[in-house]
mmCIF file with all atom_site columns, C-alpha atoms in Angstrom:
data_model
loop_
_atom_site.group_PDB
_atom_site.id
_atom_site.type_symbol
_atom_site.label_atom_id
_atom_site.label_alt_id
_atom_site.label_comp_id
_atom_site.label_asym_id
_atom_site.label_entity_id
_atom_site.label_seq_id
_atom_site.pdbx_PDB_ins_code
_atom_site.Cartn_x
_atom_site.Cartn_y
_atom_site.Cartn_z
_atom_site.occupancy
_atom_site.B_iso_or_equiv
_atom_site.pdbx_formal_charge
_atom_site.auth_seq_id
_atom_site.auth_comp_id
_atom_site.auth_asym_id
_atom_site.auth_atom_id
_atom_site.pdbx_PDB_model_num
ATOM 1   C CA . MET N 1 1   ? 45.554 12.616  -75.710 1.00 87.00 ? 1   MET N CA 1
ATOM 2   C CA . GLY N 1 2   ? 44.788 8.941   -75.462 1.00 96.00 ? 2   GLY N CA 1
ATOM 3   C CA . LYS N 1 3   ? 46.926 5.982   -76.681 1.00 98.00 ? 3   LYS N CA 1
ATOM 4   C CA . LEU N 1 4   ? 47.279 2.663   -76.676 1.00 98.00 ? 4   LEU N CA 1
ATOM 5   C CA . THR N 1 5   ? 50.054 0.454   -75.734 1.00 98.00 ? 5   THR N CA 1
ATOM 6   C CA . THR N 1 6   ? 50.821 -3.005  -75.130 1.00 98.00 ? 6   THR N CA 1
ATOM 7   C CA . HIS N 1 7   ? 53.526 -5.551  -73.877 1.00 97.00 ? 7   HIS N CA 1
ATOM 8   C CA . VAL N 1 8   ? 54.316 -9.358  -73.778 1.00 98.00 ? 8   VAL N CA 1
ATOM 9   C CA . LEU N 1 9   ? 55.288 -11.096 -70.630 1.00 98.00 ? 9   LEU N CA 1
ATOM 10  C CA . ASP N 1 10  ? 56.384 -14.789 -70.773 1.00 98.00 ? 10  ASP N CA 1
ATOM 11  C CA . THR N 1 11  ? 55.914 -16.318 -67.523 1.00 97.00 ? 11  THR N CA 1
ATOM 12  C CA . SER N 1 12  ? 57.078 -19.723 -68.503 1.00 95.00 ? 12  SER N CA 1
ATOM 13  C CA . GLN N 1 13  ? 60.195 -18.221 -68.620 1.00 94.00 ? 13  GLN N CA 1
ATOM 14  C CA . GLY N 1 14  ? 59.901 -15.373 -66.152 1.00 97.00 ? 14  GLY N CA 1
ATOM 15  C CA . LYS N 1 15  ? 60.804 -12.780 -68.752 1.00 97.00 ? 15  LYS N CA 1
ATOM 16  C CA . PRO N 1 16  ? 59.600 -10.406 -71.505 1.00 98.00 ? 16  PRO N CA 1
ATOM 17  C CA . GLY N 1 17  ? 58.509 -11.879 -74.757 1.00 98.00 ? 17  GLY N CA 1
ATOM 18  C CA . HIS N 1 18  ? 61.230 -10.325 -77.390 1.00 98.00 ? 18  HIS N CA 1
ATOM 19  C CA . GLY N 1 19  ? 60.087 -10.397 -80.839 1.00 98.00 ? 19  GLY N CA 1
ATOM 20  C CA . VAL N 1 20  ? 56.852 -11.275 -80.891 1.00 98.00 ? 20  VAL N CA 1
ATOM 21  C CA . ALA N 1 21  ? 55.076 -10.108 -84.054 1.00 98.00 ? 21  ALA N CA 1
ATOM 22  C CA . ILE N 1 22  ? 51.688 -8.078  -83.376 1.00 98.00 ? 22  ILE N CA 1
ATOM 23  C CA . ARG N 1 23  ? 48.681 -6.927  -85.683 1.00 98.00 ? 23  ARG N CA 1
ATOM 24  C CA . LEU N 1 24  ? 46.254 -4.188  -84.720 1.00 98.00 ? 24  LEU N CA 1
ATOM 25  C CA . PHE N 1 25  ? 42.813 -4.229  -86.074 1.00 98.00 ? 25  PHE N CA 1
ATOM 26  C CA . LYS N 1 26  ? 39.886 -2.070  -85.603 1.00 98.00 ? 26  LYS N CA 1
ATOM 27  C CA . ILE N 1 27  ? 36.358 -3.993  -86.040 1.00 98.00 ? 27  ILE N CA 1
ATOM 28  C CA . VAL N 1 28  ? 34.122 -1.806  -88.529 1.00 96.00 ? 28  VAL N CA 1
ATOM 29  C CA . ASP N 1 29  ? 31.028 -3.312  -89.979 1.00 96.00 ? 29  ASP N CA 1
ATOM 30  C CA . ASN N 1 30  ? 31.963 -6.624  -88.495 1.00 94.00 ? 30  ASN N CA 1
ATOM 31  C CA . SER N 1 31  ? 35.117 -6.354  -90.478 1.00 97.00 ? 31  SER N CA 1
ATOM 32  C CA . ARG N 1 32  ? 38.754 -6.246  -89.500 1.00 98.00 ? 32  ARG N CA 1
ATOM 33  C CA . GLN N 1 33  ? 40.789 -3.287  -90.777 1.00 98.00 ? 33  GLN N CA 1
ATOM 34  C CA . GLN N 1 34  ? 44.607 -3.621  -89.962 1.00 98.00 ? 34  GLN N CA 1
ATOM 35  C CA . LEU N 1 35  ? 46.164 -0.526  -88.185 1.00 98.00 ? 35  LEU N CA 1
ATOM 36  C CA . ALA N 1 36  ? 49.323 -1.573  -87.644 1.00 98.00 ? 36  ALA N CA 1
ATOM 37  C CA . ALA N 1 37  ? 51.704 -4.109  -87.512 1.00 98.00 ? 37  ALA N CA 1
ATOM 38  C CA . THR N 1 38  ? 55.102 -4.350  -85.277 1.00 98.00 ? 38  THR N CA 1
ATOM 39  C CA . ALA N 1 39  ? 56.934 -6.487  -83.101 1.00 98.00 ? 39  ALA N CA 1
ATOM 40  C CA . THR N 1 40  ? 57.860 -6.624  -79.365 1.00 98.00 ? 40  THR N CA 1
ATOM 41  C CA . ASN N 1 41  ? 61.401 -5.119  -78.235 1.00 98.00 ? 41  ASN N CA 1
ATOM 42  C CA . SER N 1 42  ? 64.118 -6.657  -75.665 1.00 98.00 ? 42  SER N CA 1
ATOM 43  C CA . ASP N 1 43  ? 61.803 -5.626  -72.676 1.00 98.00 ? 43  ASP N CA 1
ATOM 44  C CA . GLY N 1 44  ? 58.256 -7.195  -74.353 1.00 98.00 ? 44  GLY N CA 1
ATOM 45  C CA . ARG N 1 45  ? 57.167 -3.741  -75.505 1.00 98.00 ? 45  ARG N CA 1
ATOM 46  C CA . CYS N 1 46  ? 56.643 -1.726  -78.721 1.00 98.00 ? 46  CYS N CA 1
ATOM 47  C CA . ASP N 1 47  ? 59.043 1.070   -79.200 1.00 97.00 ? 47  ASP N CA 1
ATOM 48  C CA . GLN N 1 48  ? 55.645 3.401   -80.014 1.00 97.00 ? 48  GLN N CA 1
ATOM 49  C CA . PRO N 1 49  ? 52.545 3.237   -79.024 1.00 98.00 ? 49  PRO N CA 1
ATOM 50  C CA . LEU N 1 50  ? 50.208 1.369   -81.204 1.00 98.00 ? 50  LEU N CA 1
ATOM 51  C CA . LEU N 1 51  ? 48.054 4.364   -81.636 1.00 98.00 ? 51  LEU N CA 1
ATOM 52  C CA . GLU N 1 52  ? 47.765 8.053   -80.134 1.00 97.00 ? 52  GLU N CA 1
ATOM 53  C CA . GLY N 1 53  ? 46.124 11.012  -80.608 1.00 96.00 ? 53  GLY N CA 1
ATOM 54  C CA . ALA N 1 54  ? 43.420 11.359  -83.287 1.00 96.00 ? 54  ALA N CA 1
ATOM 55  C CA . ALA N 1 55  ? 44.457 8.103   -84.549 1.00 97.00 ? 55  ALA N CA 1
ATOM 56  C CA . LEU N 1 56  ? 42.750 6.558   -81.414 1.00 98.00 ? 56  LEU N CA 1
ATOM 57  C CA . THR N 1 57  ? 39.004 6.736   -81.719 1.00 97.00 ? 57  THR N CA 1
ATOM 58  C CA . ALA N 1 58  ? 36.245 4.909   -79.709 1.00 97.00 ? 58  ALA N CA 1
ATOM 59  C CA . GLY N 1 59  ? 35.427 1.460   -81.140 1.00 98.00 ? 59  GLY N CA 1
ATOM 60  C CA . VAL N 1 60  ? 36.300 -2.159  -80.974 1.00 98.00 ? 60  VAL N CA 1
ATOM 61  C CA . TYR N 1 61  ? 39.693 -3.365  -81.653 1.00 98.00 ? 61  TYR N CA 1
ATOM 62  C CA . GLU N 1 62  ? 41.625 -6.658  -81.766 1.00 98.00 ? 62  GLU N CA 1
ATOM 63  C CA . LEU N 1 63  ? 45.151 -7.272  -81.099 1.00 98.00 ? 63  LEU N CA 1
ATOM 64  C CA . ASP N 1 64  ? 46.809 -10.295 -82.788 1.00 98.00 ? 64  ASP N CA 1
ATOM 65  C CA . PHE N 1 65  ? 49.682 -11.837 -81.108 1.00 98.00 ? 65  PHE N CA 1
ATOM 66  C CA . SER N 1 66  ? 51.687 -14.415 -82.641 1.00 98.00 ? 66  SER N CA 1
ATOM 67  C CA . VAL N 1 67  ? 53.290 -16.549 -79.629 1.00 98.00 ? 67  VAL N CA 1
ATOM 68  C CA . GLY N 1 68  ? 53.172 -19.789 -81.321 1.00 97.00 ? 68  GLY N CA 1
ATOM 69  C CA . GLU N 1 69  ? 56.153 -18.354 -83.382 1.00 96.00 ? 69  GLU N CA 1
ATOM 70  C CA . TYR N 1 70  ? 57.654 -16.852 -80.455 1.00 97.00 ? 70  TYR N CA 1
ATOM 71  C CA . PHE N 1 71  ? 57.619 -20.127 -78.482 1.00 97.00 ? 71  PHE N CA 1
ATOM 72  C CA . GLU N 1 72  ? 59.012 -22.077 -81.420 1.00 95.00 ? 72  GLU N CA 1
ATOM 73  C CA . ARG N 1 73  ? 61.896 -19.649 -81.757 1.00 95.00 ? 73  ARG N CA 1
ATOM 74  C CA . MET N 1 74  ? 62.706 -19.960 -78.003 1.00 94.00 ? 74  MET N CA 1
ATOM 75  C CA . GLY N 1 75  ? 63.067 -23.496 -78.077 1.00 94.00 ? 75  GLY N CA 1
ATOM 76  C CA . VAL N 1 76  ? 60.110 -24.353 -76.231 1.00 92.00 ? 76  VAL N CA 1
ATOM 77  C CA . ALA N 1 77  ? 58.668 -28.119 -76.932 1.00 87.00 ? 77  ALA N CA 1
ATOM 78  C CA . THR N 1 78  ? 55.115 -27.855 -77.849 1.00 87.00 ? 78  THR N CA 1
ATOM 79  C CA . ALA N 1 79  ? 52.825 -30.104 -79.801 1.00 88.00 ? 79  ALA N CA 1
ATOM 80  C CA . LYS N 1 80  ? 52.572 -29.773 -83.350 1.00 90.00 ? 80  LYS N CA 1
ATOM 81  C CA . PRO N 1 81  ? 50.316 -27.942 -83.991 1.00 93.00 ? 81  PRO N CA 1
ATOM 82  C CA . ALA N 1 82  ? 50.810 -25.817 -80.869 1.00 92.00 ? 82  ALA N CA 1
ATOM 83  C CA . PHE N 1 83  ? 48.047 -25.353 -78.356 1.00 95.00 ? 83  PHE N CA 1
ATOM 84  C CA . LEU N 1 84  ? 48.708 -21.418 -78.789 1.00 96.00 ? 84  LEU N CA 1
ATOM 85  C CA . ASP N 1 85  ? 49.490 -19.968 -82.228 1.00 97.00 ? 85  ASP N CA 1
ATOM 86  C CA . VAL N 1 86  ? 47.876 -16.470 -82.605 1.00 98.00 ? 86  VAL N CA 1
ATOM 87  C CA . VAL N 1 87  ? 46.279 -15.017 -79.470 1.00 98.00 ? 87  VAL N CA 1
ATOM 88  C CA . THR N 1 88  ? 43.552 -12.548 -80.366 1.00 98.00 ? 88  THR N CA 1
ATOM 89  C CA . LEU N 1 89  ? 42.502 -9.971  -77.831 1.00 98.00 ? 89  LEU N CA 1
ATOM 90  C CA . ARG N 1 90  ? 39.153 -8.117  -78.777 1.00 98.00 ? 90  ARG N CA 1
ATOM 91  C CA . PHE N 1 91  ? 38.761 -4.960  -76.363 1.00 98.00 ? 91  PHE N CA 1
ATOM 92  C CA . GLY N 1 92  ? 36.909 -1.803  -76.404 1.00 98.00 ? 92  GLY N CA 1
ATOM 93  C CA . VAL N 1 93  ? 37.994 1.831   -76.181 1.00 98.00 ? 93  VAL N CA 1
ATOM 94  C CA . ALA N 1 94  ? 34.895 3.967   -74.818 1.00 97.00 ? 94  ALA N CA 1
ATOM 95  C CA . ASP N 1 95  ? 37.083 7.066   -74.087 1.00 97.00 ? 95  ASP N CA 1
ATOM 96  C CA . ALA N 1 96  ? 39.623 7.810   -76.760 1.00 97.00 ? 96  ALA N CA 1
ATOM 97  C CA . GLN N 1 97  ? 41.379 10.773  -74.655 1.00 97.00 ? 97  GLN N CA 1
ATOM 98  C CA . ALA N 1 98  ? 42.389 7.862   -72.299 1.00 97.00 ? 98  ALA N CA 1
ATOM 99  C CA . HIS N 1 99  ? 45.473 5.755   -71.995 1.00 98.00 ? 99  HIS N CA 1
ATOM 100 C CA . TYR N 1 100 ? 44.599 1.636   -72.893 1.00 98.00 ? 100 TYR N CA 1
ATOM 101 C CA . HIS N 1 101 ? 47.489 -0.277  -72.144 1.00 98.00 ? 101 HIS N CA 1
ATOM 102 C CA . VAL N 1 102 ? 46.516 -3.996  -73.217 1.00 98.00 ? 102 VAL N CA 1
ATOM 103 C CA . PRO N 1 103 ? 49.185 -6.380  -71.838 1.00 98.00 ? 103 PRO N CA 1
ATOM 104 C CA . LEU N 1 104 ? 49.523 -10.239 -72.537 1.00 98.00 ? 104 LEU N CA 1
ATOM 105 C CA . VAL N 1 105 ? 50.719 -12.804 -69.864 1.00 98.00 ? 105 VAL N CA 1
ATOM 106 C CA . VAL N 1 106 ? 51.234 -15.591 -71.775 1.00 98.00 ? 106 VAL N CA 1
ATOM 107 C CA . THR N 1 107 ? 52.957 -19.266 -71.447 1.00 97.00 ? 107 THR N CA 1
ATOM 108 C CA . PRO N 1 108 ? 52.539 -22.118 -74.224 1.00 96.00 ? 108 PRO N CA 1
ATOM 109 C CA . TRP N 1 109 ? 49.427 -23.079 -72.551 1.00 96.00 ? 109 TRP N CA 1
ATOM 110 C CA . SER N 1 110 ? 47.576 -20.475 -71.247 1.00 97.00 ? 110 SER N CA 1
ATOM 111 C CA . TYR N 1 111 ? 47.226 -16.497 -71.347 1.00 98.00 ? 111 TYR N CA 1
ATOM 112 C CA . SER N 1 112 ? 45.767 -13.754 -69.817 1.00 98.00 ? 112 SER N CA 1
ATOM 113 C CA . THR N 1 113 ? 45.349 -9.758  -70.251 1.00 98.00 ? 113 THR N CA 1
ATOM 114 C CA . TYR N 1 114 ? 44.098 -6.993  -68.134 1.00 97.00 ? 114 TYR N CA 1
ATOM 115 C CA . ARG N 1 115 ? 43.735 -3.107  -68.517 1.00 96.00 ? 115 ARG N CA 1
ATOM 116 C CA . GLY N 1 116 ? 47.010 -1.856  -67.351 1.00 92.00 ? 116 GLY N CA 1
ATOM 117 C CA . SER N 1 117 ? 48.286 1.570   -66.716 1.00 85.00 ? 117 SER N CA 1
#
């Protein structure tokens, strides 16, 4: 059974990104269709998979991470407007039976991702 999960790691503070708002979209005919909205827990993870089972299908998805709000809440001094506000990761799911873990590693000035396990 396939599933989609994520987490946020704030490397500027060396800890999980707690309370980061996340929205999940599927790209269909060049349009974004929102599938889920959640926020990370104290471990920087979502309490449930974003999608699993029959809900995860092959296609193109986007995850929006509201990191600007997160860093502001953490009291991080940033420029106005902040360099990073909403980080959007676009990725493809080719095998809907697989586990796709798409984490965000972030600072107020940079981010990266990878396909985790």
